[in-house]
């Protein structure tokens, strides 16, 4: 205890003039400059490139989706008109067939399908969609039962419903891309509506 107090009471050693001169020449420690934002590190460039690629891909996807939505506008309108048909009406089968014919004419052209009837019309429907035609629909559309003036009692309700369901699915599944890829005559292009327009009579 006595030695500790004696050590604390001892005076600080005196520096020589040379040591004092050296201490005077010392400067404060300089901190390094902060890291700048530019130029970017390689990792940032990779991240920016990935974000740009993702943005471009998203833009292309949205554009194609919008174009597809516009091209399918006639399908939605035709389906809405199909839902408005009164299945209890004596002309229900005729109205369904007429709507199918109008959609087919709009997509594939009047020259190709407007005059088709009976088995030829059924074969056309079968060739434009991967969809089996129900027997009830075959009976209605090939035997002429849907013609105007037919009594409602001659057609079973199940046949009308089956034909309506088939028409709804055909409108959704028919391959419009095949018609778009075909070359059309200029005169036909003037009279036929484009895929982006909804025909007035559908």
XYZ file of N, CA and C in Angstrom:
606
model
N 0.837 -1.200 0.000
C 0.000 0.000 0.000
C 0.862 1.236 0.000
N 1.916 1.234 0.782
C 2.806 2.395 0.881
C 3.557 2.569 -0.419
N 3.985 1.424 -1.054
C 4.724 1.516 -2.298
C 3.841 2.058 -3.421
N 2.568 1.658 -3.424
C 1.650 2.128 -4.473
C 1.460 3.619 -4.389
N 1.267 4.144 -3.151
C 1.096 5.579 -2.985
C 2.363 6.322 -3.363
N 3.504 5.738 -3.108
C 4.763 6.380 -3.456
C 4.941 6.426 -4.962
N 4.478 5.339 -5.656
C 4.587 5.314 -7.106
C 3.681 6.344 -7.749
N 2.469 6.511 -7.151
C 1.551 7.502 -7.696
C 2.054 8.911 -7.472
N 2.765 9.143 -6.429
C 3.242 10.485 -6.111
C 4.493 10.839 -6.872
N 5.103 9.868 -7.586
C 6.337 10.146 -8.313
C 6.045 11.059 -9.487
N 6.872 12.048 -9.743
C 6.658 12.999 -10.836
C 6.857 12.327 -12.182
N 6.156 12.840 -13.239
C 6.278 12.299 -14.596
C 7.654 12.588 -15.130
N 8.220 11.671 -15.895
C 9.559 11.874 -16.438
C 9.599 13.058 -17.399
N 10.620 13.767 -17.372
C 10.791 14.930 -18.238
C 11.331 14.485 -19.589
N 10.703 14.998 -20.683
C 11.146 14.666 -22.034
C 12.294 15.562 -22.438
N 13.153 14.989 -23.197
C 14.295 15.773 -23.670
C 13.848 16.741 -24.750
N 14.602 17.777 -24.994
C 14.222 18.740 -26.052
C 14.043 18.067 -27.408
N 14.841 17.058 -27.694
C 14.722 16.376 -28.987
C 13.403 15.632 -29.093
N 13.004 14.984 -27.985
C 11.714 14.268 -27.977
C 10.566 15.231 -28.118
N 10.690 16.377 -27.478
C 9.636 17.376 -27.601
C 9.513 17.853 -29.046
N 10.646 17.981 -29.707
C 10.637 18.446 -31.098
C 9.981 17.405 -32.008
N 10.261 16.127 -31.727
C 9.644 15.070 -32.525
C 8.128 15.009 -32.316
N 7.717 15.196 -31.064
C 6.277 15.198 -30.785
C 5.576 16.351 -31.494
N 6.255 17.467 -31.580
C 5.660 18.633 -32.234
C 5.476 18.404 -33.729
N 6.277 17.538 -34.323
C 6.168 17.274 -35.756
C 5.062 16.277 -36.103
N 4.574 15.560 -35.098
C 3.494 14.595 -35.356
C 2.208 15.313 -35.736
N 1.434 14.740 -36.686
C 0.162 15.308 -37.115
C -0.982 14.399 -36.649
N -2.191 14.952 -36.669
C -3.353 14.160 -36.284
C -3.584 13.028 -37.294
N -4.129 11.930 -36.811
C -4.423 10.787 -37.685
C -5.540 11.174 -38.653
N -5.333 10.985 -39.946
C -6.324 11.332 -40.981
C -7.169 10.110 -41.329
N -8.476 10.252 -41.210
C -9.376 9.153 -41.532
C -9.509 9.016 -43.039
N -9.681 7.810 -43.557
C -9.831 7.623 -45.015
C -11.116 8.259 -45.521
N -11.098 8.658 -46.779
C -12.280 9.255 -47.399
C -13.400 8.220 -47.487
N -14.661 8.654 -47.330
C -15.787 7.703 -47.447
C -15.865 7.113 -48.852
N -16.381 5.875 -48.940
C -16.501 5.193 -50.228
C -17.581 5.880 -51.060
N -17.278 6.265 -52.283
C -18.226 6.957 -53.144
C -19.233 6.015 -53.786
N -20.385 6.574 -54.235
C -21.428 5.777 -54.886
C -21.012 5.379 -56.299
N -20.219 6.230 -56.922
C -19.794 5.984 -58.300
C -18.283 5.851 -58.357
N -17.789 4.936 -59.143
C -18.478 3.980 -60.036
C -19.057 2.810 -59.268
N -20.084 2.215 -59.850
C -20.764 1.112 -59.195
C -19.915 -0.149 -59.220
N -20.107 -0.939 -58.207
C -19.432 -2.236 -58.138
C -20.064 -3.188 -59.152
N -19.347 -4.204 -59.610
C -19.902 -5.154 -60.594
C -21.211 -5.793 -60.149
N -21.345 -6.038 -58.857
C -22.589 -6.648 -58.379
C -23.802 -5.778 -58.636
N -23.644 -4.455 -58.514
C -24.759 -3.544 -58.775
C -25.131 -3.554 -60.251
N -24.139 -3.616 -61.137
C -24.439 -3.667 -62.562
C -25.216 -4.934 -62.915
N -24.857 -6.045 -62.315
C -25.582 -7.296 -62.565
C -27.025 -7.184 -62.079
N -27.202 -6.583 -60.901
C -28.558 -6.425 -60.367
C -29.397 -5.521 -61.263
N -28.813 -4.421 -61.744
C -29.545 -3.513 -62.625
C -29.927 -4.217 -63.927
N -29.019 -5.010 -64.480
C -29.316 -5.738 -65.714
C -30.462 -6.727 -65.520
N -30.463 -7.422 -64.382
C -31.544 -8.371 -64.104
C -32.882 -7.665 -63.955
N -32.874 -6.503 -63.297
C -34.115 -5.747 -63.130
C -34.637 -5.247 -64.473
N -33.743 -4.799 -65.349
C -34.168 -4.339 -66.671
C -34.753 -5.487 -67.489
N -34.124 -6.650 -67.433
C -34.648 -7.811 -68.150
C -36.031 -8.199 -67.635
N -36.191 -8.168 -66.322
C -37.498 -8.509 -65.739
C -38.557 -7.488 -66.151
N -38.180 -6.206 -66.204
C -39.129 -5.165 -66.601
C -39.537 -5.319 -68.058
N -38.569 -5.637 -68.926
C -38.883 -5.834 -70.342
C -39.790 -7.047 -70.531
N -39.471 -8.135 -69.834
C -40.299 -9.343 -69.945
C -41.721 -9.088 -69.467
N -41.865 -8.333 -68.373
C -43.195 -8.016 -67.861
C -43.965 -7.148 -68.845
N -43.293 -6.191 -69.471
C -43.954 -5.317 -70.443
C -44.447 -6.117 -71.640
N -43.623 -7.046 -72.127
C -44.028 -7.876 -73.267
C -45.216 -8.754 -72.898
N -45.185 -9.318 -71.699
C -46.288 -10.181 -71.256
C -47.590 -9.396 -71.149
N -47.525 -8.197 -70.585
C -48.726 -7.372 -70.449
C -49.265 -6.952 -71.810
N -48.365 -6.639 -72.736
C -48.799 -6.235 -74.080
C -49.508 -7.391 -74.788
N -48.913 -8.582 -74.721
C -49.528 -9.737 -75.375
C -50.857 -10.097 -74.729
N -50.921 -9.963 -73.432
C -52.181 -10.271 -72.735
C -53.280 -9.284 -73.135
N -52.911 -8.011 -73.288
C -53.877 -7.005 -73.720
C -54.344 -7.279 -75.137
N -53.410 -7.651 -76.027
C -53.773 -7.972 -77.401
C -54.696 -9.183 -77.463
N -54.403 -10.190 -76.669
C -55.246 -11.385 -76.645
C -56.637 -11.057 -76.113
N -56.699 -10.193 -75.112
C -57.990 -9.798 -74.557
C -58.827 -9.081 -75.611
N -58.187 -8.243 -76.408
C -58.911 -7.530 -77.459
C -59.351 -8.484 -78.559
N -58.476 -9.437 -78.918
C -58.845 -10.387 -79.973
C -60.007 -11.270 -79.563
N -60.142 -11.546 -78.279
C -61.199 -12.440 -77.799
C -62.464 -11.697 -77.383
N -62.569 -10.434 -77.732
C -63.762 -9.663 -77.348
C -65.017 -10.264 -77.977
N -64.907 -10.736 -79.227
C -66.080 -11.312 -79.886
C -66.530 -12.593 -79.198
N -65.593 -13.342 -78.613
C -65.969 -14.557 -77.884
C -66.820 -14.208 -76.661
N -66.394 -13.186 -75.941
C -67.135 -12.804 -74.735
C -68.526 -12.299 -75.081
N -68.634 -11.511 -76.152
C -69.947 -10.996 -76.523
C -70.849 -12.109 -77.026
N -70.283 -13.026 -77.796
C -71.086 -14.150 -78.289
C -71.576 -15.021 -77.134
N -70.720 -15.257 -76.138
C -71.127 -16.041 -74.976
C -72.229 -15.338 -74.206
N -72.148 -14.010 -74.114
C -73.197 -13.254 -73.421
C -74.522 -13.360 -74.173
N -74.479 -13.284 -75.500
C -75.714 -13.430 -76.285
C -76.274 -14.839 -76.178
N -75.389 -15.806 -76.076
C -75.830 -17.189 -75.928
C -76.597 -17.371 -74.620
N -76.144 -16.721 -73.567
C -76.818 -16.838 -72.269
C -78.191 -16.184 -72.273
N -78.441 -15.320 -73.236
C -79.736 -14.629 -73.292
C -80.811 -15.430 -74.035
N -80.430 -16.536 -74.622
C -81.408 -17.343 -75.366
C -82.345 -18.047 -74.398
N -83.625 -17.953 -74.679
C -84.644 -18.605 -73.862
C -84.780 -20.062 -74.301
N -84.356 -20.969 -73.422
C -84.387 -22.387 -73.774
C -85.804 -22.929 -73.888
N -86.781 -22.215 -73.376
C -88.165 -22.663 -73.466
C -88.826 -22.217 -74.763
N -88.113 -21.393 -75.519
C -88.669 -20.907 -76.780
C -88.619 -21.994 -77.842
N -89.600 -21.954 -78.756
C -89.631 -22.945 -79.837
C -88.514 -22.717 -80.847
N -87.894 -21.550 -80.807
C -86.808 -21.235 -81.748
C -85.436 -21.259 -81.077
N -85.346 -21.855 -79.894
C -84.077 -21.851 -79.159
C -82.966 -22.529 -79.956
N -83.268 -23.708 -80.528
C -82.249 -24.419 -81.299
C -81.819 -23.612 -82.515
N -82.786 -22.965 -83.168
C -82.456 -22.147 -84.333
C -81.569 -20.965 -83.936
N -81.864 -20.343 -82.802
C -81.074 -19.200 -82.350
C -79.642 -19.618 -82.007
N -79.500 -20.790 -81.392
C -78.153 -21.282 -81.067
C -77.357 -21.520 -82.338
N -77.976 -22.188 -83.302
C -77.283 -22.469 -84.557
C -76.936 -21.184 -85.297
N -77.837 -20.221 -85.290
C -77.583 -18.945 -85.972
C -76.408 -18.211 -85.338
N -76.340 -18.242 -84.016
C -75.230 -17.578 -83.334
C -73.908 -18.266 -83.653
N -73.916 -19.604 -83.685
C -72.712 -20.328 -84.079
C -72.284 -19.950 -85.494
N -73.229 -19.846 -86.396
C -72.922 -19.517 -87.787
C -72.356 -18.106 -87.893
N -72.875 -17.176 -87.124
C -72.380 -15.802 -87.182
C -70.956 -15.691 -86.639
N -70.679 -16.414 -85.546
C -69.314 -16.399 -85.005
C -68.351 -17.026 -86.008
N -68.746 -18.153 -86.614
C -67.883 -18.813 -87.592
C -67.648 -17.920 -88.803
N -68.685 -17.220 -89.250
C -68.535 -16.315 -90.389
C -67.603 -15.167 -90.057
N -67.709 -14.658 -88.857
C -66.834 -13.566 -88.415
C -65.375 -13.989 -88.369
N -65.114 -15.211 -87.921
C -63.730 -15.665 -87.729
C -63.140 -16.205 -89.022
N -63.882 -17.061 -89.722
C -63.315 -17.797 -90.854
C -63.713 -17.248 -92.218
N -64.612 -16.297 -92.242
C -65.005 -15.718 -93.510
C -66.312 -16.276 -94.037
N -67.064 -15.430 -94.706
C -68.374 -15.832 -95.212
C -68.252 -16.892 -96.304
N -67.246 -16.778 -97.136
C -67.117 -17.724 -98.240
C -66.845 -19.143 -97.765
N -66.249 -19.269 -96.604
C -65.848 -20.596 -96.138
C -66.965 -21.353 -95.430
N -67.832 -20.637 -94.699
C -68.778 -21.381 -93.858
C -70.205 -20.850 -93.868
N -70.476 -19.723 -94.497
C -71.826 -19.154 -94.406
C -72.876 -20.057 -95.042
N -72.514 -20.748 -96.109
C -73.498 -21.570 -96.826
C -73.540 -23.009 -96.339
N -72.761 -23.359 -95.346
C -72.723 -24.752 -94.882
C -73.992 -25.093 -94.113
N -74.509 -26.291 -94.330
C -75.678 -26.795 -93.608
C -75.509 -28.293 -93.382
N -76.311 -28.816 -92.469
C -76.356 -30.250 -92.248
C -75.004 -30.863 -91.917
N -74.695 -32.021 -92.506
C -73.434 -32.717 -92.202
C -72.197 -31.874 -92.500
N -72.230 -31.059 -93.555
C -71.074 -30.210 -93.873
C -70.829 -29.184 -92.773
N -71.895 -28.631 -92.240
C -71.773 -27.660 -91.147
C -71.219 -28.335 -89.895
N -71.691 -29.527 -89.594
C -71.178 -30.267 -88.448
C -69.703 -30.620 -88.626
N -69.326 -31.008 -89.837
C -67.926 -31.334 -90.100
C -67.037 -30.101 -89.928
N -67.553 -28.959 -90.320
C -66.793 -27.718 -90.144
C -66.598 -27.420 -88.662
N -67.650 -27.527 -87.882
C -67.534 -27.289 -86.443
C -66.539 -28.249 -85.806
N -66.577 -29.504 -86.236
C -65.662 -30.499 -85.680
C -64.207 -30.189 -86.046
N -63.984 -29.658 -87.249
C -62.618 -29.412 -87.722
C -61.995 -28.161 -87.117
N -62.802 -27.283 -86.564
C -62.277 -26.011 -86.045
C -62.117 -26.004 -84.534
N -62.423 -27.103 -83.870
C -62.257 -27.177 -82.412
C -62.058 -28.631 -82.010
N -61.188 -28.849 -81.052
C -60.960 -30.211 -80.537
C -62.057 -30.538 -79.530
N -63.230 -30.767 -80.064
C -64.409 -30.940 -79.217
C -65.385 -31.882 -79.924
N -65.793 -32.921 -79.219
C -66.742 -33.870 -79.783
C -68.145 -33.287 -79.743
N -68.861 -33.436 -80.843
C -70.221 -32.915 -80.920
C -71.179 -33.924 -80.291
N -71.995 -33.506 -79.331
C -72.947 -34.440 -78.709
C -73.954 -34.962 -79.723
N -74.465 -36.147 -79.457
C -75.441 -36.752 -80.365
C -76.688 -35.880 -80.499
N -77.084 -35.240 -79.394
C -78.262 -34.374 -79.465
C -78.022 -33.203 -80.406
N -76.840 -32.656 -80.378
C -76.518 -31.537 -81.264
C -76.440 -32.007 -82.710
N -75.912 -33.192 -82.931
C -75.867 -33.754 -84.283
C -77.281 -33.893 -84.829
N -78.194 -34.377 -84.001
C -79.586 -34.557 -84.440
C -80.236 -33.221 -84.779
N -79.995 -32.214 -83.935
C -80.635 -30.923 -84.158
C -80.082 -30.208 -85.386
N -78.760 -30.222 -85.539
C -78.141 -29.420 -86.586
C -78.058 -30.124 -87.932
N -78.224 -31.430 -87.948
C -78.136 -32.146 -89.227
C -79.492 -32.522 -89.787
N -80.483 -32.708 -88.912
C -81.801 -33.165 -89.377
C -82.728 -32.013 -89.715
N -82.293 -30.761 -89.453
C -83.130 -29.622 -89.799
C -84.234 -29.335 -88.808
N -84.188 -29.954 -87.628
C -85.226 -29.730 -86.623
C -85.214 -28.285 -86.122
N -84.028 -27.615 -86.235
C -83.929 -26.247 -85.729
C -84.583 -25.233 -86.654
N -85.100 -25.659 -87.816
C -85.645 -24.714 -88.788
C -86.829 -23.954 -88.209
N -87.064 -22.786 -88.762
C -88.160 -21.939 -88.284
C -89.485 -22.662 -88.466
N -90.372 -22.507 -87.505
C -91.689 -23.098 -87.566
C -91.792 -24.424 -86.865
N -90.670 -24.970 -86.388
C -90.706 -26.248 -85.680
C -91.363 -26.068 -84.324
N -92.219 -26.959 -83.962
C -92.884 -26.888 -82.677
C -91.898 -27.227 -81.561
N -92.006 -26.501 -80.450
C -91.104 -26.708 -79.321
C -91.236 -28.116 -78.752
N -92.414 -28.688 -78.827
C -92.635 -29.988 -78.224
C -91.869 -31.110 -78.902
N -91.420 -30.903 -80.159
C -90.714 -31.949 -80.874
C -89.257 -32.079 -80.424
N -88.764 -31.116 -79.681
C -87.366 -31.120 -79.260
C -87.320 -31.274 -77.739
N -86.568 -32.269 -77.265
C -86.455 -32.481 -75.824
C -85.612 -31.387 -75.188
N -85.935 -31.067 -73.933
C -85.192 -30.029 -73.221
C -83.725 -30.409 -73.072
N -83.458 -31.698 -72.889
C -82.075 -32.131 -72.729
C -81.266 -31.891 -73.997
N -81.911 -32.019 -75.167
C -81.212 -31.776 -76.422
C -80.860 -30.299 -76.566
N -81.778 -29.430 -76.180
C -81.523 -27.986 -76.248
C -80.380 -27.618 -75.303
N -80.432 -28.123 -74.096
C -79.381 -27.805 -73.124
C -78.032 -28.349 -73.567
N -78.024 -29.554 -74.110
C -76.771 -30.131 -74.588
C -76.188 -29.313 -75.734
N -77.050 -28.865 -76.640
C -76.594 -28.050 -77.767
C -76.101 -26.693 -77.288
N -76.771 -26.105 -76.310
C -76.336 -24.824 -75.762
C -74.967 -24.945 -75.103
N -74.773 -26.007 -74.330
C -73.473 -26.220 -73.681
C -72.370 -26.442 -74.714
N -72.704 -27.197 -75.771
C -71.703 -27.404 -76.826
C -71.342 -26.082 -77.488
N -72.333 -25.268 -77.794
C -72.075 -23.982 -78.446
C -71.209 -23.089 -77.565
N -71.479 -23.098 -76.275
C -70.683 -22.273 -75.352
C -69.214 -22.703 -75.356
N -68.964 -24.010 -75.329
C -67.592 -24.498 -75.313
C -66.919 -24.268 -76.670
N -67.668 -24.456 -77.765
C -67.086 -24.241 -79.089
C -66.669 -22.782 -79.257
N -67.484 -21.858 -78.806
C -67.133 -20.437 -78.896
C -65.838 -20.156 -78.146
N -65.630 -20.860 -77.067
C -64.421 -20.643 -76.258
C -63.192 -21.339 -76.851
N -63.373 -22.510 -77.492
C -62.232 -23.327 -77.892
C -61.887 -23.265 -79.376
N -62.741 -22.743 -80.230
C -62.440 -22.797 -81.657
C -61.128 -22.080 -81.970
N -60.418 -22.583 -82.962
C -59.070 -22.101 -83.277
C -59.143 -20.930 -84.246
N -59.174 -19.735 -83.701
C -59.212 -18.540 -84.539
C -57.863 -18.245 -85.165
N -56.774 -18.779 -84.584
C -55.439 -18.503 -85.101
C -55.277 -19.034 -86.524
N -55.938 -20.137 -86.838
C -55.837 -20.684 -88.186
C -56.421 -19.726 -89.211
N -57.522 -19.079 -88.853
C -58.139 -18.128 -89.780
C -57.271 -16.885 -89.944
N -56.622 -16.461 -88.878
C -55.790 -15.270 -88.942
C -54.582 -15.479 -89.834
N -54.077 -16.702 -89.909
C -52.881 -16.984 -90.694
C -53.170 -17.130 -92.184
N -54.420 -17.260 -92.565
C -54.776 -17.443 -93.966
C -54.783 -16.095 -94.681
N -54.404 -16.125 -95.938
C -54.420 -14.913 -96.753
C -55.845 -14.672 -97.237
N -56.311 -13.420 -97.074
C -57.649 -13.060 -97.502
C -57.558 -12.082 -98.663
N -58.557 -12.120 -99.523
C -58.619 -11.198 -100.634
C -58.910 -9.796 -100.104
N -58.366 -8.742 -100.751
C -58.613 -7.361 -100.279
C -60.093 -7.024 -100.200
N -60.880 -7.513 -101.161
C -62.298 -7.195 -101.139
C -62.980 -7.840 -99.932
N -62.579 -9.050 -99.602
C -63.148 -9.729 -98.452
C -62.758 -9.027 -97.167
N -61.546 -8.474 -97.106
C -61.107 -7.777 -95.916
C -61.907 -6.513 -95.682
N -62.428 -5.906 -96.752
C -63.212 -4.700 -96.591
C -64.592 -4.987 -96.033
N -65.139 -6.169 -96.358
C -66.496 -6.489 -95.934
C -66.557 -7.255 -94.627
N -65.505 -7.985 -94.310
C -65.510 -8.792 -93.092
C -64.897 -8.006 -91.949
N -65.493 -8.030 -90.742
C -64.887 -7.350 -89.587
C -63.618 -8.042 -89.166
N -62.719 -7.299 -88.569
C -61.470 -7.865 -88.074
C -61.695 -8.556 -86.757
N -60.674 -9.326 -86.304
C -60.776 -10.052 -85.062
C -60.910 -9.107 -83.874
N -60.416 -7.882 -84.012
C -60.423 -6.963 -82.871
C -61.773 -6.293 -82.691
N -62.663 -6.421 -83.739
C -63.966 -5.770 -83.675
C -65.020 -6.807 -83.321
N -66.060 -6.353 -82.643
C -67.182 -7.219 -82.350
C -68.228 -7.022 -83.427
N -68.568 -8.033 -84.206
C -69.536 -7.857 -85.272
C -70.878 -7.427 -84.725
N -71.557 -6.562 -85.461
C -72.818 -5.994 -84.979
C -73.921 -7.030 -84.887
N -73.822 -8.071 -85.746
C -74.907 -9.052 -85.775
C -74.643 -10.262 -84.929
N -73.533 -10.279 -84.144
C -73.259 -11.431 -83.266
C -73.994 -11.260 -81.963
